[in-house]
Short mmCIF file of C-alpha atoms in Angstrom, two decimals:
data_model
loop_
_atom_site.label_atom_id
_atom_site.label_comp_id
_atom_site.label_asym_id
_atom_site.label_seq_id
_atom_site.Cartn_x
_atom_site.Cartn_y
_atom_site.Cartn_z
CA MET A 1 0.00 0.00 0.00
CA ASP A 2 1.58 3.32 -0.95
CA ASN A 3 2.13 6.07 1.57
CA LYS A 4 -0.64 8.20 0.13
CA ASN A 5 -3.48 5.76 0.61
CA ARG A 6 -2.59 4.57 4.09
CA GLU A 7 -5.25 5.52 6.58
CA LEU A 8 -4.38 8.26 9.08
CA LEU A 9 -5.21 7.68 12.74
CA ARG A 10 -5.08 10.69 15.05
CA PHE A 11 -4.84 9.85 18.70
CA THR A 12 -4.43 11.82 21.87
CA THR A 13 -2.69 10.69 25.03
CA ALA A 14 -3.75 11.54 28.53
CA GLY A 15 -2.71 10.47 31.95
CA SER A 16 -1.70 11.87 35.29
CA VAL A 17 1.75 13.32 35.84
CA ASP A 18 4.42 10.59 36.07
CA ASP A 19 2.17 7.90 34.63
CA GLY A 20 4.81 7.44 31.96
CA LYS A 21 3.06 9.02 28.97
CA SER A 22 6.18 10.56 27.44
CA THR A 23 8.10 7.31 27.99
CA LEU A 24 5.30 5.36 26.31
CA ILE A 25 5.31 7.60 23.20
CA GLY A 26 9.11 7.46 23.14
CA ARG A 27 8.90 3.65 23.33
CA LEU A 28 6.34 3.51 20.49
CA LEU A 29 8.57 5.64 18.25
CA TYR A 30 11.78 3.86 19.29
CA ASP A 31 10.49 0.29 18.90
CA SER A 32 8.69 1.07 15.63
CA LYS A 33 11.98 2.50 14.26
CA SER A 34 10.55 6.02 13.83
CA ILE A 35 13.47 7.93 15.38
CA PHE A 36 16.23 9.65 13.41
CA GLN A 37 19.81 8.80 14.27
CA ASP A 38 20.68 12.36 15.42
CA GLN A 39 17.68 12.37 17.80
CA LEU A 40 18.86 9.05 19.19
CA SER A 41 22.41 10.31 19.76
CA ALA A 42 21.13 13.46 21.50
CA MET A 43 18.91 11.35 23.77
CA GLU A 44 21.80 9.03 24.63
CA GLN A 45 24.02 11.98 25.56
CA THR A 46 21.38 13.65 27.75
CA SER A 47 20.55 10.34 29.47
CA LYS A 48 24.26 9.77 30.24
CA ARG A 49 24.72 13.34 31.48
CA ARG A 50 21.88 12.81 33.93
CA GLY A 51 23.38 9.57 35.14
CA ASN A 52 20.51 7.41 33.84
CA GLU A 53 21.53 3.80 33.34
CA GLN A 54 19.22 3.28 30.39
CA LEU A 55 18.02 5.46 27.52
CA ASP A 56 15.45 8.01 28.79
CA LEU A 57 12.74 7.72 26.11
CA SER A 58 10.65 10.56 27.57
CA LEU A 59 13.24 13.04 26.24
CA LEU A 60 11.88 12.42 22.78
CA THR A 61 8.49 14.04 23.38
CA ASP A 62 9.13 16.63 26.06
CA GLY A 63 10.30 19.13 23.48
CA LEU A 64 10.05 22.31 25.54
CA ARG A 65 13.10 22.98 27.67
CA ASP A 66 10.92 23.72 30.73
CA GLU A 67 9.34 20.29 30.31
CA ARG A 68 12.70 18.56 30.12
CA GLU A 69 14.02 20.38 33.17
CA GLN A 70 10.97 19.74 35.31
CA GLY A 71 10.35 16.31 33.80
CA ILE A 72 6.72 17.21 32.97
CA THR A 73 4.68 17.93 29.85
CA ILE A 74 3.18 21.44 29.58
CA ASP A 75 1.73 22.00 26.12
CA VAL A 76 0.20 19.79 23.44
CA ALA A 77 3.04 18.30 21.39
CA TYR A 78 2.25 16.71 18.03
CA ARG A 79 4.33 13.75 16.84
CA TYR A 80 4.08 11.99 13.52
CA PHE A 81 5.08 8.41 12.78
CA SER A 82 4.06 5.66 10.44
CA THR A 83 4.17 1.91 10.06
CA PRO A 84 3.56 -0.10 6.87
CA LYS A 85 -0.14 -0.32 7.85
CA ARG A 86 -1.04 3.22 8.95
CA LYS A 87 0.09 6.80 9.47
CA PHE A 88 -0.29 8.30 12.94
CA ILE A 89 -0.46 11.77 14.46
CA ILE A 90 -0.10 11.81 18.26
CA ALA A 91 -1.34 14.78 20.27
CA ASP A 92 0.49 14.43 23.57
CA SER A 93 -1.52 16.44 26.11
CA PRO A 94 -0.34 17.41 29.58
CA GLY A 95 -1.76 15.63 32.62
CA HIS A 96 -1.95 18.50 35.10
CA ILE A 97 -5.27 19.90 36.23
CA GLN A 98 -4.35 23.40 35.03
CA TYR A 99 -3.96 22.15 31.46
CA THR A 100 -7.46 20.73 30.88
CA ARG A 101 -7.82 23.20 28.00
CA ASN A 102 -4.73 21.75 26.30
CA MET A 103 -6.28 18.31 26.49
CA VAL A 104 -9.50 19.62 24.90
CA THR A 105 -7.41 21.14 22.08
CA GLY A 106 -5.38 17.99 21.51
CA ALA A 107 -8.41 15.70 21.60
CA SER A 108 -10.81 17.69 19.44
CA THR A 109 -9.82 15.96 16.18
CA ALA A 110 -8.76 12.59 17.57
CA ASN A 111 -10.19 9.22 16.49
CA LEU A 112 -8.85 7.59 19.61
CA ALA A 113 -7.67 8.46 23.12
CA LEU A 114 -4.95 6.63 24.94
CA ILE A 115 -5.42 6.93 28.71
CA LEU A 116 -2.61 5.84 30.98
CA ILE A 117 -3.18 4.41 34.43
CA ASP A 118 -0.43 3.60 36.91
CA ALA A 119 -1.02 -0.04 37.89
CA ARG A 120 -0.04 0.79 41.50
CA LYS A 121 -2.52 3.68 41.85
CA GLY A 122 -5.50 2.46 39.82
CA VAL A 123 -8.26 4.83 38.69
CA ILE A 124 -7.57 8.27 40.16
CA GLU A 125 -9.28 11.67 39.78
CA GLN A 126 -7.17 12.54 36.72
CA THR A 127 -8.24 9.31 35.01
CA LYS A 128 -11.88 10.22 35.58
CA ARG A 129 -11.38 13.73 34.29
CA HIS A 130 -9.60 12.63 31.13
CA SER A 131 -12.23 9.97 30.45
CA PHE A 132 -15.01 12.50 30.94
CA ILE A 133 -13.37 14.88 28.46
CA ALA A 134 -12.92 12.01 25.99
CA SER A 135 -16.62 11.17 26.30
CA LEU A 136 -17.60 14.87 26.09
CA LEU A 137 -15.57 15.19 22.89
CA GLN A 138 -17.17 11.97 21.59
CA ILE A 139 -13.83 10.32 20.85
CA PRO A 140 -15.00 7.02 19.32
CA HIS A 141 -12.29 4.70 20.71
CA LEU A 142 -10.45 4.50 24.01
CA ILE A 143 -7.42 2.39 24.85
CA ILE A 144 -6.69 2.18 28.57
CA CYS A 145 -3.00 1.38 29.03
CA ILE A 146 -2.33 0.00 32.47
CA ASN A 147 1.32 0.96 32.80
CA LYS A 148 4.17 0.09 35.18
CA MET A 149 3.12 -3.56 35.30
CA ASP A 150 6.83 -4.30 35.99
CA LEU A 151 6.42 -2.57 39.39
CA VAL A 152 3.57 -4.90 40.42
CA GLU A 153 5.42 -8.08 39.36
CA TYR A 154 3.27 -8.35 36.18
CA ASP A 155 0.41 -9.55 38.36
CA GLN A 156 -2.80 -10.42 36.51
CA THR A 157 -5.09 -9.86 39.51
CA ILE A 158 -3.91 -6.24 39.80
CA PHE A 159 -4.63 -5.70 36.09
CA ASP A 160 -8.11 -7.24 36.48
CA GLN A 161 -8.87 -5.04 39.51
CA VAL A 162 -7.98 -1.85 37.63
CA VAL A 163 -10.10 -2.94 34.63
CA GLU A 164 -13.08 -3.57 36.91
CA GLN A 165 -12.55 -0.24 38.71
CA TYR A 166 -12.51 1.59 35.37
CA GLN A 167 -15.58 -0.20 34.01
CA ASP A 168 -17.59 0.67 37.15
CA PHE A 169 -16.83 4.34 36.69
CA SER A 170 -17.09 4.56 32.89
CA SER A 171 -20.55 2.99 32.73
CA LYS A 172 -21.97 6.46 33.54
CA MET A 173 -20.55 7.93 30.33
CA THR A 174 -21.11 7.47 26.61
CA ILE A 175 -17.98 5.70 25.43
CA ARG A 176 -18.54 3.24 22.63
CA ASP A 177 -15.35 1.23 22.39
CA VAL A 178 -12.93 0.66 25.31
CA ARG A 179 -9.94 -1.71 25.29
CA PHE A 180 -7.43 -2.50 28.04
CA VAL A 181 -3.75 -3.32 27.54
CA PRO A 182 -1.30 -4.17 30.37
CA ILE A 183 2.07 -2.58 29.54
CA SER A 184 5.45 -1.49 30.81
CA ALA A 185 6.51 1.54 28.77
CA LEU A 186 9.93 1.48 30.42
CA HIS A 187 10.74 -2.10 29.37
CA GLY A 188 8.55 -2.21 26.26
CA ASP A 189 6.17 -4.99 27.41
CA ASN A 190 3.12 -5.17 25.08
CA VAL A 191 3.91 -1.79 23.49
CA VAL A 192 5.27 -2.95 20.13
CA GLU A 193 6.40 -6.48 21.05
CA LYS A 194 4.37 -9.13 22.92
CA SER A 195 5.44 -9.39 26.55
CA GLN A 196 7.18 -12.56 27.74
CA ASN A 197 6.37 -11.47 31.30
CA MET A 198 2.59 -11.56 30.90
CA PRO A 199 1.68 -14.81 29.14
CA TRP A 200 -1.80 -14.52 30.72
CA TYR A 201 -2.64 -11.52 28.48
CA GLU A 202 -3.94 -12.83 25.16
CA GLY A 203 -4.92 -9.55 23.49
CA ARG A 204 -3.02 -7.48 20.92
CA THR A 205 -0.06 -5.25 21.75
CA LEU A 206 -0.68 -1.50 21.84
CA LEU A 207 0.80 -0.86 18.38
CA SER A 208 -1.11 -3.74 16.87
CA THR A 209 -4.35 -2.36 18.38
CA LEU A 210 -3.57 1.10 16.97
CA GLU A 211 -2.86 -0.38 13.55
CA ASN A 212 -5.98 -2.52 13.38
CA ILE A 213 -8.72 -0.57 15.14
CA HIS A 214 -11.51 0.13 12.63
CA ILE A 215 -11.88 3.90 12.12
CA SER A 216 -13.31 4.38 8.62
CA SER A 217 -16.88 4.30 9.92
CA ASP A 218 -16.18 7.05 12.49
CA HIS A 219 -17.09 9.72 9.92
CA ASN A 220 -20.73 10.70 9.54
CA LEU A 221 -21.49 9.62 5.95
CA ILE A 222 -25.23 10.30 6.13
CA ASP A 223 -25.71 14.07 6.57
CA MET A 224 -24.09 15.90 3.66
CA ARG A 225 -22.63 19.22 4.87
CA PHE A 226 -20.27 21.34 2.78
CA PRO A 227 -19.25 24.65 4.42
CA VAL A 228 -17.95 26.98 1.69
CA GLN A 229 -14.46 28.23 2.46
CA THR A 230 -13.82 30.37 -0.59
CA VAL A 231 -15.25 31.15 -4.04
CA ILE A 232 -12.91 30.45 -6.95
CA ARG A 233 -13.13 32.71 -10.02
CA PRO A 234 -9.94 32.33 -12.09
CA HIS A 235 -10.86 35.04 -14.69
CA THR A 236 -8.52 33.45 -17.21
CA GLN A 237 -9.22 33.10 -20.93
CA GLU A 238 -9.36 29.33 -20.57
CA HIS A 239 -11.72 29.26 -17.56
CA HIS A 240 -13.57 32.48 -18.25
CA ASP A 241 -16.90 31.43 -16.73
CA PHE A 242 -15.65 29.02 -14.06
CA ARG A 243 -17.16 29.61 -10.64
CA GLY A 244 -16.32 27.01 -8.00
CA TYR A 245 -16.94 26.72 -4.27
CA ALA A 246 -13.97 25.33 -2.38
CA GLY A 247 -14.05 23.73 1.04
CA ARG A 248 -13.79 20.51 2.96
CA VAL A 249 -16.56 17.95 3.08
CA ALA A 250 -17.59 18.04 6.77
CA SER A 251 -19.80 14.96 6.55
CA GLY A 252 -21.88 12.86 4.17
CA ILE A 253 -21.12 12.04 0.54
CA VAL A 254 -21.56 14.51 -2.30
CA ARG A 255 -22.00 13.20 -5.86
CA LYS A 256 -22.30 14.75 -9.30
CA GLY A 257 -25.97 15.38 -10.11
CA ASP A 258 -27.06 15.68 -6.43
CA GLN A 259 -29.95 18.06 -5.78
CA VAL A 260 -28.66 20.60 -3.24
CA ILE A 261 -29.71 23.71 -1.34
CA VAL A 262 -27.46 26.61 -0.37
CA LEU A 263 -27.96 28.06 3.13
CA PRO A 264 -28.85 30.71 4.23
CA SER A 265 -30.43 31.83 0.91
CA GLY A 266 -32.39 28.59 0.42
CA PHE A 267 -31.78 28.57 -3.36
CA ASP A 268 -31.59 25.10 -4.88
CA SER A 269 -29.40 23.75 -7.64
CA THR A 270 -27.59 20.61 -8.83
CA ILE A 271 -23.94 19.63 -8.37
CA GLN A 272 -22.43 19.99 -11.83
CA SER A 273 -18.86 18.88 -11.12
CA ILE A 274 -16.45 18.03 -8.28
CA HIS A 275 -12.81 19.04 -8.70
CA SER A 276 -9.86 17.93 -6.60
CA PHE A 277 -6.11 18.43 -6.76
CA ASP A 278 -5.89 15.21 -8.80
CA GLY A 279 -8.63 16.08 -11.31
CA GLU A 280 -12.39 15.64 -11.57
CA LEU A 281 -14.24 13.22 -9.27
CA GLU A 282 -17.61 11.50 -9.30
CA GLU A 283 -18.03 11.82 -5.54
CA ALA A 284 -16.36 13.25 -2.43
CA TYR A 285 -16.57 12.38 1.27
CA PRO A 286 -14.94 13.55 4.55
CA PRO A 287 -12.28 14.75 5.11
CA MET A 288 -11.63 15.53 1.41
CA SER A 289 -10.98 19.10 0.29
CA VAL A 290 -12.67 19.75 -3.07
CA THR A 291 -14.21 22.45 -5.26
CA LEU A 292 -17.88 22.08 -6.25
CA THR A 293 -19.58 23.78 -9.20
CA LEU A 294 -23.35 24.25 -9.41
CA ALA A 295 -25.60 24.07 -12.46
CA ASP A 296 -27.23 27.43 -11.64
CA ASP A 297 -25.61 30.81 -11.20
CA ILE A 298 -26.61 31.62 -7.62
CA ASP A 299 -24.97 33.87 -5.08
CA VAL A 300 -22.77 31.81 -2.74
CA SER A 301 -20.05 33.16 -0.45
CA ARG A 302 -17.71 32.07 2.36
CA GLY A 303 -19.62 30.84 5.42
CA ASP A 304 -22.57 29.54 3.37
CA MET A 305 -23.32 25.82 3.50
CA ILE A 306 -24.26 23.46 0.68
CA ILE A 307 -26.52 20.62 1.84
CA LYS A 308 -28.86 18.02 0.32
CA LYS A 309 -32.48 18.94 -0.17
CA ASN A 310 -34.03 16.32 2.07
CA ASN A 311 -31.46 16.40 4.89
CA GLN A 312 -31.13 19.75 6.59
CA PRO A 313 -29.22 20.91 9.67
CA THR A 314 -30.83 22.83 12.54
CA ILE A 315 -30.93 26.58 11.93
CA GLY A 316 -30.99 28.83 15.00
CA GLN A 317 -29.61 31.72 17.02
CA ASP A 318 -30.03 30.37 20.57
CA ILE A 319 -27.53 27.57 20.89
CA ASP A 320 -27.28 25.18 23.82
CA VAL A 321 -23.66 24.04 24.29
CA MET A 322 -21.16 22.38 26.62
CA LEU A 323 -18.39 24.94 26.90
CA CYS A 324 -14.80 24.64 28.11
CA TRP A 325 -13.43 28.02 29.23
CA PHE A 326 -9.78 28.49 28.16
CA ASN A 327 -8.93 31.98 29.29
CA ASN A 328 -7.12 32.82 32.53
CA LYS A 329 -9.51 35.74 33.06
CA PRO A 330 -12.94 34.56 34.28
CA LEU A 331 -15.94 34.89 31.97
CA ASN A 332 -17.57 38.31 32.13
CA PRO A 333 -21.32 37.68 31.63
CA ARG A 334 -21.83 40.69 29.36
CA SER A 335 -18.85 40.24 27.05
CA LYS A 336 -19.22 39.88 23.29
CA PHE A 337 -17.35 37.34 21.18
CA TYR A 338 -16.59 36.42 17.62
CA LEU A 339 -18.01 32.95 17.20
CA LYS A 340 -16.35 30.66 14.65
CA HIS A 341 -18.43 27.76 13.37
CA THR A 342 -17.18 25.78 10.34
CA THR A 343 -16.22 28.57 7.87
CA ASN A 344 -18.74 31.00 9.30
CA GLU A 345 -17.98 33.86 11.68
CA VAL A 346 -20.72 35.72 13.59
CA ARG A 347 -20.87 37.79 16.75
CA ALA A 348 -22.28 36.21 19.89
CA MET A 349 -22.78 36.58 23.60
CA ILE A 350 -23.34 34.15 26.45
CA LYS A 351 -27.02 34.44 27.27
CA GLU A 352 -27.10 32.13 30.28
CA VAL A 353 -24.92 29.74 32.27
CA LEU A 354 -27.15 26.76 33.16
CA TYR A 355 -24.73 24.77 35.33
CA LYS A 356 -21.06 23.97 35.83
CA ILE A 357 -19.79 20.41 35.81
CA ASP A 358 -17.42 19.14 38.44
CA VAL A 359 -15.16 17.17 36.13
CA ASN A 360 -13.97 14.92 38.94
CA THR A 361 -17.34 13.79 40.29
CA LEU A 362 -19.48 14.62 37.20
CA HIS A 363 -21.89 16.50 39.53
CA ARG A 364 -23.80 19.49 38.20
CA ASN A 365 -23.38 22.71 40.13
CA THR A 366 -26.25 25.17 39.56
CA ASP A 367 -25.24 27.56 42.38
CA ASP A 368 -21.79 28.68 41.24
CA LYS A 369 -21.91 29.99 37.68
CA THR A 370 -18.61 31.87 37.42
CA LEU A 371 -16.42 30.31 34.76
CA ASN A 372 -12.69 30.23 35.42
CA MET A 373 -9.96 28.72 33.31
CA ASN A 374 -10.54 25.00 32.52
CA ASP A 375 -14.12 25.05 33.82
CA ILE A 376 -16.69 23.12 31.82
CA ALA A 377 -20.29 24.33 31.84
CA ARG A 378 -23.56 24.07 29.98
CA VAL A 379 -24.46 27.49 28.57
CA VAL A 380 -26.82 29.10 26.05
CA LEU A 381 -25.21 31.28 23.37
CA ARG A 382 -27.06 33.93 21.39
CA THR A 383 -25.72 34.74 17.91
CA THR A 384 -26.36 37.82 15.75
CA LYS A 385 -27.11 35.66 12.68
CA PRO A 386 -28.52 32.11 12.49
CA LEU A 387 -26.05 29.20 12.41
CA PHE A 388 -26.61 25.95 10.46
CA TYR A 389 -25.56 23.24 12.88
CA ASP A 390 -25.97 19.62 14.00
CA GLU A 391 -25.62 18.10 17.43
CA TYR A 392 -21.98 17.41 18.23
CA ARG A 393 -22.69 13.73 18.88
CA ASP A 394 -23.95 13.38 15.28
CA ASN A 395 -21.37 15.60 13.65
CA ARG A 396 -18.13 16.71 15.27
CA VAL A 397 -17.46 19.32 12.54
CA THR A 398 -20.79 21.14 12.34
CA GLY A 399 -21.39 20.60 16.07
CA SER A 400 -18.34 22.47 17.37
CA ILE A 401 -17.77 26.15 18.04
CA ILE A 402 -14.84 28.39 19.01
CA LEU A 403 -15.25 31.72 20.83
CA VAL A 404 -12.73 34.50 20.26
CA ASP A 405 -12.48 37.61 22.46
CA GLU A 406 -13.45 40.69 20.43
CA SER A 407 -10.87 42.99 21.97
CA THR A 408 -7.82 40.73 22.42
CA HIS A 409 -8.50 38.23 19.58
CA GLU A 410 -7.57 35.37 21.92
CA THR A 411 -9.44 32.06 21.67
CA VAL A 412 -11.27 31.97 25.00
CA ALA A 413 -13.50 28.89 24.74
CA ALA A 414 -14.43 25.83 22.73
CA ALA A 415 -17.93 24.40 22.74
CA MET A 416 -19.87 21.31 21.71
CA ILE A 417 -23.49 21.79 20.61
CA ASN A 418 -26.03 19.71 22.57
#
């Protein structure tokens, strides 16, 4: 299979501090031969200088100097690697409580979340919080890596206890596919190679699970949504009358000859052609970037959405969302925002905070409605113009929103539409 057609799996990693996340990613890259020789030499030198007896694999991912010096991960670091079966992008998110927002950022596009648990500690508050965020962001697959099995003598009963503990807690959430793998990131047990120390574990190794987990059906292929990013008018002699609408297919399948409607105008037309970088296509599906042409000359601009006639999104200005507040300044109830939704930008305000969620206990707090950094709450937004949206659980692209502060232009919140 050539490099171009290999499927891409995006996954995010989460775990408490010192659960061995950076070591695990280092081990994945090292054992799957995805490290360059100069990186390897630099790691060997730093490990020696610190007096470590063996190669410190965590040095590979903790790219920021502060992280290396403190031995912790602060920001989301993206790593790319590939095997003959698949290409991977890892979003390595920090484990600390004060970086919940970084985890939301890293996980927003992931197909899969890797949650690390220290076999000695079992399910802790951080585990619950990361799992809740994974379920909030509707990440379709979860792999729970029970790490540091070497420190509990590779004992099966300890592994079974942690699995049971996790299942008790996760039954309250909507997580579709959970798998458990006992590993030792430090020694490489069950990461890339099968462990000789745990003959009782009959499942796949972590890498084999990542390579074989079925992700092609994670996209919504039913509701066709095409947010227009830009209008293409070449004005050349050759393409004098060409008028195309470029963007990325958010969901569904679009085919030549489909009857479509353009929102917000409501004009209807037919798809005349679909153009891609490689030439004309008969059909397009997510996450392809294409240019569509319509049979009729109607007014379409950036932020409009092309949809199928008999399958329409919700259109509204009062939007009920789960919101994660990113900014270090608390939310001011009267502030105005730029709201970004697909390719559309409108102005908005927060009309009402319904309740805050305690991410550790999943309890709803209706008394305290002040939103500080990393708080997650259910709120109602009011927009100046109608949005065309779907529920986040049906469509992660048309169901997500970003809020930008009007005065500072900082991204202050991300939200999932209920």
